[in-house]
Each structure stands twice: as structure tokens, then as C-alpha cells.
Amino acid sequence: MGDVTQATQQTKELGAPSIKCPMLSTTNYTVWAMRMKILLRVSEVWDTIEPGIDDPKRNDVATALLFQSIHESLILQVGEQDSAKKLWDAIKARHQGADRVKEARLQTLVAELDRLKMSDSDTVDEFAGKISGIAAQSASLEETIEETKLVKKFLTSLPPHKYIHIVASLEQVLDLKTTGFEDIVGRIRHTKIE
């Protein structure tokens, strides 16, 4: 757990006495942001960031947690922000970049998803994890990939020589427009392939 630091919070009304903060690095912004969002929710201070309520005490707790999760060099760059929301937005801007960079990243993710195929050496869980990872990265850039697209991509990317009969059966008995991604993955995972 080298990417986690310990933050102590003594405020009884605002959360647990001890919280593990993930450390932001140059390569883990997406996962860091997801973890911090949950941590700030558990600490009951996420609303100082979204929608950005003005509560000085809660703002200080959120700011302290954010400071615990970033390196000193970044604190020196963004630390003068006067609210947790502005601090969050400054960190986000530094790691997601301008709109053009964001758009380029989204295009890269879409292309990566389009090219993705399950190899014979992949397990169902590994392949589903790759699709979920791309979907999570896209969501962190504020572009949600529709569940039906994920389901379709998963089913059409399975090796046909192993899964064609299973996929055909699922297409006959399920409405793939309303079936969730995790449901399809679970059904494929629990099917014996010989």
C-alpha cells in the first residue's frame, strides 16, 4: 500500500476517526479521483465539492483530506485555492488538461475500446475488467459509455470458436438493450467452455 497515507480526523460529526487517503501520482488520476470521491462522501464532505456548498468547517475537512493525498510539489501549485471545490477543480485541470486534451483522451479510449478483442489466453474476468477500465476512464472524463454499448462490445469481442453458441442463446432469451453489463459477464463467466 505504498500509494496510501494516513489522515487522522478528530471531528466526530464529520466522519470516521481514521481514514486512508490514496496518493495521487502522475499516472493514477482516474483511480485516485474515484477513491477520493468515495472517501469524501464517507467523511460527509463531498458536497463541499459537488455541488460546492459553503460550510467552513466541512470545507476545511475536505481540504485537509485532499492535501493528505497530493505531493508537496502539487500543494505548492494549487494550495492557495480558497475552497475544497476550487482545489479539486485545480487538481482535476492539472491532470485532465484542457478540453482539447480531454477530447483527445476520449477519442483514444473509444479507439481502444473499438480495437479490443478477447484473446484465447484472457479469462472472462480479465477481459471484462479491460472493458470496465476503459468505461471508468471515460466516465472520469465526464463521458459515460452506455451500458448497451458495453454489453454489445463484450459479446461481439468474445472468441467465436468458444462462445458463439452461448452468445446466440443469450441473444434469444434476453433483451440485450435492458440487460446490464455485469449480468452478461456473470452469465458468461458461469458457463462451462470446453
PDB file of C-alpha atoms in Angstrom, residues 9-193:
ATOM      1  CA  GLN A   9      -9.620  13.336  11.530  1.00  0.00           C
ATOM      2  CA  GLN A  10     -10.795  14.099  15.029  1.00  0.00           C
ATOM      3  CA  THR A  11     -14.105  15.724  14.063  1.00  0.00           C
ATOM      4  CA  LYS A  12     -16.782  13.402  15.442  1.00  0.00           C
ATOM      5  CA  GLU A  13     -19.651  14.935  13.466  1.00  0.00           C
ATOM      6  CA  LEU A  14     -17.900  14.598  10.119  1.00  0.00           C
ATOM      7  CA  GLY A  15     -16.769  11.003   9.863  1.00  0.00           C
ATOM      8  CA  ALA A  16     -14.512   8.213  10.973  1.00  0.00           C
ATOM      9  CA  PRO A  17     -11.528   8.961  13.212  1.00  0.00           C
ATOM     10  CA  SER A  18      -9.038   7.402  10.803  1.00  0.00           C
ATOM     11  CA  ILE A  19      -9.144   7.464   7.005  1.00  0.00           C
ATOM     12  CA  LYS A  20      -6.714   6.091   4.420  1.00  0.00           C
ATOM     13  CA  CYS A  21      -6.035   8.631   1.656  1.00  0.00           C
ATOM     14  CA  PRO A  22      -4.799   7.396  -1.733  1.00  0.00           C
ATOM     15  CA  MET A  23      -1.751   9.282  -3.018  1.00  0.00           C
ATOM     16  CA  LEU A  24      -2.060  10.984  -6.375  1.00  0.00           C
ATOM     17  CA  SER A  25       0.712  10.216  -8.851  1.00  0.00           C
ATOM     18  CA  THR A  26       1.316  11.233 -12.443  1.00  0.00           C
ATOM     19  CA  THR A  27      -0.369   8.061 -13.710  1.00  0.00           C
ATOM     20  CA  ASN A  28      -3.268   7.266 -11.366  1.00  0.00           C
ATOM     21  CA  TYR A  29      -5.577  10.302 -11.552  1.00  0.00           C
ATOM     22  CA  THR A  30      -8.677   8.342 -12.634  1.00  0.00           C
ATOM     23  CA  VAL A  31      -8.456   5.807  -9.827  1.00  0.00           C
ATOM     24  CA  TRP A  32      -7.362   8.470  -7.331  1.00  0.00           C
ATOM     25  CA  ALA A  33     -10.387  10.636  -8.158  1.00  0.00           C
ATOM     26  CA  MET A  34     -12.765   7.686  -7.764  1.00  0.00           C
ATOM     27  CA  ARG A  35     -11.249   6.745  -4.392  1.00  0.00           C
ATOM     28  CA  MET A  36     -11.184  10.323  -3.123  1.00  0.00           C
ATOM     29  CA  LYS A  37     -14.803  10.892  -4.117  1.00  0.00           C
ATOM     30  CA  ILE A  38     -15.858   7.887  -2.016  1.00  0.00           C
ATOM     31  CA  LEU A  39     -13.566   8.913   0.852  1.00  0.00           C
ATOM     32  CA  LEU A  40     -15.008  12.440   0.842  1.00  0.00           C
ATOM     33  CA  ARG A  41     -18.549  11.020   0.765  1.00  0.00           C
ATOM     34  CA  VAL A  42     -17.812   8.717   3.698  1.00  0.00           C
ATOM     35  CA  SER A  43     -16.386  11.708   5.527  1.00  0.00           C
ATOM     36  CA  GLU A  44     -19.609  13.576   4.699  1.00  0.00           C
ATOM     37  CA  VAL A  45     -17.811  16.448   2.987  1.00  0.00           C
ATOM     38  CA  TRP A  46     -18.214  15.626  -0.734  1.00  0.00           C
ATOM     39  CA  ASP A  47     -20.979  18.219  -1.002  1.00  0.00           C
ATOM     40  CA  THR A  48     -18.373  20.943  -0.438  1.00  0.00           C
ATOM     41  CA  ILE A  49     -17.034  19.923  -3.861  1.00  0.00           C
ATOM     42  CA  GLU A  50     -20.215  18.896  -5.614  1.00  0.00           C
ATOM     43  CA  PRO A  51     -22.396  20.961  -5.652  1.00  0.00           C
ATOM     44  CA  GLY A  52     -19.951  23.171  -3.724  1.00  0.00           C
ATOM     45  CA  ILE A  53     -21.791  24.166  -0.554  1.00  0.00           C
ATOM     46  CA  ASP A  54     -20.195  26.828   1.607  1.00  0.00           C
ATOM     47  CA  ASP A  55     -19.598  25.348   5.061  1.00  0.00           C
ATOM     48  CA  PRO A  56     -16.235  26.471   6.502  1.00  0.00           C
ATOM     49  CA  LYS A  57     -15.785  23.524   8.867  1.00  0.00           C
ATOM     50  CA  ARG A  58     -16.638  20.877   6.260  1.00  0.00           C
ATOM     51  CA  ASN A  59     -14.597  22.754   3.659  1.00  0.00           C
ATOM     52  CA  ASP A  60     -11.557  22.583   5.965  1.00  0.00           C
ATOM     53  CA  VAL A  61     -12.008  18.822   6.437  1.00  0.00           C
ATOM     54  CA  ALA A  62     -12.302  18.244   2.668  1.00  0.00           C
ATOM     55  CA  THR A  63      -9.278  20.454   2.005  1.00  0.00           C
ATOM     56  CA  ALA A  64      -7.230  18.626   4.653  1.00  0.00           C
ATOM     57  CA  LEU A  65      -8.094  15.250   3.115  1.00  0.00           C
ATOM     58  CA  LEU A  66      -7.163  16.483  -0.357  1.00  0.00           C
ATOM     59  CA  PHE A  67      -3.873  17.881   0.955  1.00  0.00           C
ATOM     60  CA  GLN A  68      -3.122  14.483   2.535  1.00  0.00           C
ATOM     61  CA  SER A  69      -3.481  12.818  -0.864  1.00  0.00           C
ATOM     62  CA  ILE A  70      -1.239  15.016  -3.024  1.00  0.00           C
ATOM     63  CA  HIS A  71       2.516  15.580  -3.079  1.00  0.00           C
ATOM     64  CA  GLU A  72       4.135  18.749  -1.774  1.00  0.00           C
ATOM     65  CA  SER A  73       5.006  19.992  -5.253  1.00  0.00           C
ATOM     66  CA  LEU A  74       1.324  19.948  -6.249  1.00  0.00           C
ATOM     67  CA  ILE A  75       0.301  21.553  -2.959  1.00  0.00           C
ATOM     68  CA  LEU A  76       2.655  24.429  -3.811  1.00  0.00           C
ATOM     69  CA  GLN A  77       0.956  24.779  -7.214  1.00  0.00           C
ATOM     70  CA  VAL A  78      -2.711  24.586  -6.133  1.00  0.00           C
ATOM     71  CA  GLY A  79      -2.624  25.175  -2.384  1.00  0.00           C
ATOM     72  CA  GLU A  80      -3.745  28.815  -2.470  1.00  0.00           C
ATOM     73  CA  GLN A  81      -7.292  27.864  -3.512  1.00  0.00           C
ATOM     74  CA  ASP A  82      -9.831  29.157  -1.000  1.00  0.00           C
ATOM     75  CA  SER A  83     -12.266  26.225  -1.141  1.00  0.00           C
ATOM     76  CA  ALA A  84     -12.187  22.454  -1.446  1.00  0.00           C
ATOM     77  CA  LYS A  85     -14.160  22.739  -4.713  1.00  0.00           C
ATOM     78  CA  LYS A  86     -11.574  25.088  -6.253  1.00  0.00           C
ATOM     79  CA  LEU A  87      -8.777  22.829  -5.012  1.00  0.00           C
ATOM     80  CA  TRP A  88     -10.468  19.733  -6.521  1.00  0.00           C
ATOM     81  CA  ASP A  89     -11.028  21.557  -9.813  1.00  0.00           C
ATOM     82  CA  ALA A  90      -7.395  22.739  -9.926  1.00  0.00           C
ATOM     83  CA  ILE A  91      -6.107  19.191  -9.339  1.00  0.00           C
ATOM     84  CA  LYS A  92      -8.507  17.884 -11.969  1.00  0.00           C
ATOM     85  CA  ALA A  93      -7.444  20.523 -14.505  1.00  0.00           C
ATOM     86  CA  ARG A  94      -3.769  19.701 -13.981  1.00  0.00           C
ATOM     87  CA  HIS A  95      -4.349  16.006 -14.568  1.00  0.00           C
ATOM     88  CA  GLN A  96      -7.066  16.049 -17.195  1.00  0.00           C
ATOM     89  CA  GLY A  97      -5.838  19.066 -19.080  1.00  0.00           C
ATOM     90  CA  ALA A  98      -7.719  21.423 -21.314  1.00  0.00           C
ATOM     91  CA  ASP A  99     -10.810  20.458 -23.281  1.00  0.00           C
ATOM     92  CA  ARG A 100      -8.762  19.576 -26.369  1.00  0.00           C
ATOM     93  CA  VAL A 101      -6.597  17.190 -24.382  1.00  0.00           C
ATOM     94  CA  LYS A 102      -9.706  15.744 -22.752  1.00  0.00           C
ATOM     95  CA  GLU A 103     -11.318  15.221 -26.160  1.00  0.00           C
ATOM     96  CA  ALA A 104      -8.161  13.562 -27.482  1.00  0.00           C
ATOM     97  CA  ARG A 105      -8.121  11.212 -24.476  1.00  0.00           C
ATOM     98  CA  LEU A 106     -11.769  10.326 -25.085  1.00  0.00           C
ATOM     99  CA  GLN A 107     -11.060   9.602 -28.743  1.00  0.00           C
ATOM    100  CA  THR A 108      -8.134   7.397 -27.733  1.00  0.00           C
ATOM    101  CA  LEU A 109     -10.347   5.488 -25.280  1.00  0.00           C
ATOM    102  CA  VAL A 110     -13.075   4.984 -27.898  1.00  0.00           C
ATOM    103  CA  ALA A 111     -10.494   3.687 -30.384  1.00  0.00           C
ATOM    104  CA  GLU A 112      -9.038   1.407 -27.716  1.00  0.00           C
ATOM    105  CA  LEU A 113     -12.497   0.028 -26.950  1.00  0.00           C
ATOM    106  CA  ASP A 114     -13.206  -0.495 -30.658  1.00  0.00           C
ATOM    107  CA  ARG A 115      -9.945  -2.444 -31.142  1.00  0.00           C
ATOM    108  CA  LEU A 116     -10.356  -4.548 -28.013  1.00  0.00           C
ATOM    109  CA  LYS A 117     -10.854  -8.288 -28.577  1.00  0.00           C
ATOM    110  CA  MET A 118     -10.688 -11.111 -26.078  1.00  0.00           C
ATOM    111  CA  SER A 119      -7.709 -13.376 -26.708  1.00  0.00           C
ATOM    112  CA  ASP A 120      -7.754 -17.108 -26.014  1.00  0.00           C
ATOM    113  CA  SER A 121      -5.424 -16.513 -23.061  1.00  0.00           C
ATOM    114  CA  ASP A 122      -7.753 -13.953 -21.423  1.00  0.00           C
ATOM    115  CA  THR A 123     -10.219 -15.051 -18.790  1.00  0.00           C
ATOM    116  CA  VAL A 124     -13.758 -13.662 -18.896  1.00  0.00           C
ATOM    117  CA  ASP A 125     -12.992 -11.577 -15.798  1.00  0.00           C
ATOM    118  CA  GLU A 126      -9.758 -10.184 -17.265  1.00  0.00           C
ATOM    119  CA  PHE A 127     -11.487  -9.184 -20.483  1.00  0.00           C
ATOM    120  CA  ALA A 128     -14.483  -7.693 -18.672  1.00  0.00           C
ATOM    121  CA  GLY A 129     -12.001  -5.791 -16.497  1.00  0.00           C
ATOM    122  CA  LYS A 130     -10.393  -4.267 -19.593  1.00  0.00           C
ATOM    123  CA  ILE A 131     -13.775  -3.071 -20.851  1.00  0.00           C
ATOM    124  CA  SER A 132     -14.744  -1.786 -17.390  1.00  0.00           C
ATOM    125  CA  GLY A 133     -11.416   0.023 -17.086  1.00  0.00           C
ATOM    126  CA  ILE A 134     -11.975   1.880 -20.352  1.00  0.00           C
ATOM    127  CA  ALA A 135     -15.533   2.722 -19.278  1.00  0.00           C
ATOM    128  CA  ALA A 136     -14.263   4.049 -15.919  1.00  0.00           C
ATOM    129  CA  GLN A 137     -11.588   6.186 -17.577  1.00  0.00           C
ATOM    130  CA  SER A 138     -14.202   7.564 -19.954  1.00  0.00           C
ATOM    131  CA  ALA A 139     -16.565   8.315 -17.053  1.00  0.00           C
ATOM    132  CA  SER A 140     -13.780  10.165 -15.242  1.00  0.00           C
ATOM    133  CA  LEU A 141     -13.553  12.399 -18.308  1.00  0.00           C
ATOM    134  CA  GLU A 142     -17.302  13.011 -17.922  1.00  0.00           C
ATOM    135  CA  GLU A 143     -18.285  10.833 -20.900  1.00  0.00           C
ATOM    136  CA  THR A 144     -20.350   7.811 -19.928  1.00  0.00           C
ATOM    137  CA  ILE A 145     -20.320   4.817 -22.255  1.00  0.00           C
ATOM    138  CA  GLU A 146     -23.828   3.408 -22.469  1.00  0.00           C
ATOM    139  CA  GLU A 147     -24.410   0.037 -20.835  1.00  0.00           C
ATOM    140  CA  THR A 148     -25.872  -1.383 -24.061  1.00  0.00           C
ATOM    141  CA  LYS A 149     -22.669  -0.482 -25.907  1.00  0.00           C
ATOM    142  CA  LEU A 150     -20.571  -2.253 -23.265  1.00  0.00           C
ATOM    143  CA  VAL A 151     -22.788  -5.355 -23.468  1.00  0.00           C
ATOM    144  CA  LYS A 152     -22.612  -5.410 -27.262  1.00  0.00           C
ATOM    145  CA  LYS A 153     -18.835  -4.884 -27.260  1.00  0.00           C
ATOM    146  CA  PHE A 154     -18.348  -7.674 -24.731  1.00  0.00           C
ATOM    147  CA  LEU A 155     -20.455 -10.196 -26.617  1.00  0.00           C
ATOM    148  CA  THR A 156     -19.070  -9.393 -30.075  1.00  0.00           C
ATOM    149  CA  SER A 157     -15.478  -9.489 -28.843  1.00  0.00           C
ATOM    150  CA  LEU A 158     -15.578 -12.968 -27.340  1.00  0.00           C
ATOM    151  CA  PRO A 159     -13.689 -15.612 -29.377  1.00  0.00           C
ATOM    152  CA  PRO A 160     -16.399 -17.065 -31.670  1.00  0.00           C
ATOM    153  CA  HIS A 161     -14.985 -20.598 -31.671  1.00  0.00           C
ATOM    154  CA  LYS A 162     -15.560 -20.782 -27.908  1.00  0.00           C
ATOM    155  CA  TYR A 163     -18.601 -18.625 -27.292  1.00  0.00           C
ATOM    156  CA  ILE A 164     -20.773 -18.428 -30.424  1.00  0.00           C
ATOM    157  CA  HIS A 165     -23.424 -20.844 -29.127  1.00  0.00           C
ATOM    158  CA  ILE A 166     -23.595 -19.186 -25.722  1.00  0.00           C
ATOM    159  CA  VAL A 167     -23.888 -15.700 -27.231  1.00  0.00           C
ATOM    160  CA  ALA A 168     -26.594 -16.899 -29.632  1.00  0.00           C
ATOM    161  CA  SER A 169     -28.544 -18.423 -26.723  1.00  0.00           C
ATOM    162  CA  LEU A 170     -28.283 -15.252 -24.651  1.00  0.00           C
ATOM    163  CA  GLU A 171     -29.422 -13.131 -27.584  1.00  0.00           C
ATOM    164  CA  GLN A 172     -32.537 -15.327 -27.917  1.00  0.00           C
ATOM    165  CA  VAL A 173     -33.573 -15.351 -24.250  1.00  0.00           C
ATOM    166  CA  LEU A 174     -32.519 -11.871 -23.103  1.00  0.00           C
ATOM    167  CA  ASP A 175     -33.327  -8.357 -24.162  1.00  0.00           C
ATOM    168  CA  LEU A 176     -29.768  -7.106 -24.564  1.00  0.00           C
ATOM    169  CA  LYS A 177     -30.991  -3.490 -24.553  1.00  0.00           C
ATOM    170  CA  THR A 178     -32.056  -3.843 -20.914  1.00  0.00           C
ATOM    171  CA  THR A 179     -29.545  -6.421 -19.667  1.00  0.00           C
ATOM    172  CA  GLY A 180     -26.685  -4.956 -17.654  1.00  0.00           C
ATOM    173  CA  PHE A 181     -23.015  -5.419 -18.381  1.00  0.00           C
ATOM    174  CA  GLU A 182     -22.294  -7.186 -15.074  1.00  0.00           C
ATOM    175  CA  ASP A 183     -25.256  -9.522 -15.643  1.00  0.00           C
ATOM    176  CA  ILE A 184     -23.921 -10.586 -19.052  1.00  0.00           C
ATOM    177  CA  VAL A 185     -20.403 -11.025 -17.694  1.00  0.00           C
ATOM    178  CA  GLY A 186     -21.757 -13.171 -14.851  1.00  0.00           C
ATOM    179  CA  ARG A 187     -23.750 -15.348 -17.239  1.00  0.00           C
ATOM    180  CA  ILE A 188     -20.729 -15.914 -19.487  1.00  0.00           C
ATOM    181  CA  ARG A 189     -18.424 -16.466 -16.501  1.00  0.00           C
ATOM    182  CA  HIS A 190     -20.621 -19.251 -15.136  1.00  0.00           C
ATOM    183  CA  THR A 191     -20.889 -21.086 -18.452  1.00  0.00           C
ATOM    184  CA  LYS A 192     -18.631 -24.067 -18.925  1.00  0.00           C
ATOM    185  CA  ILE A 193     -16.446 -23.754 -22.043  1.00  0.00           C
TER     186      ILE A 193
END
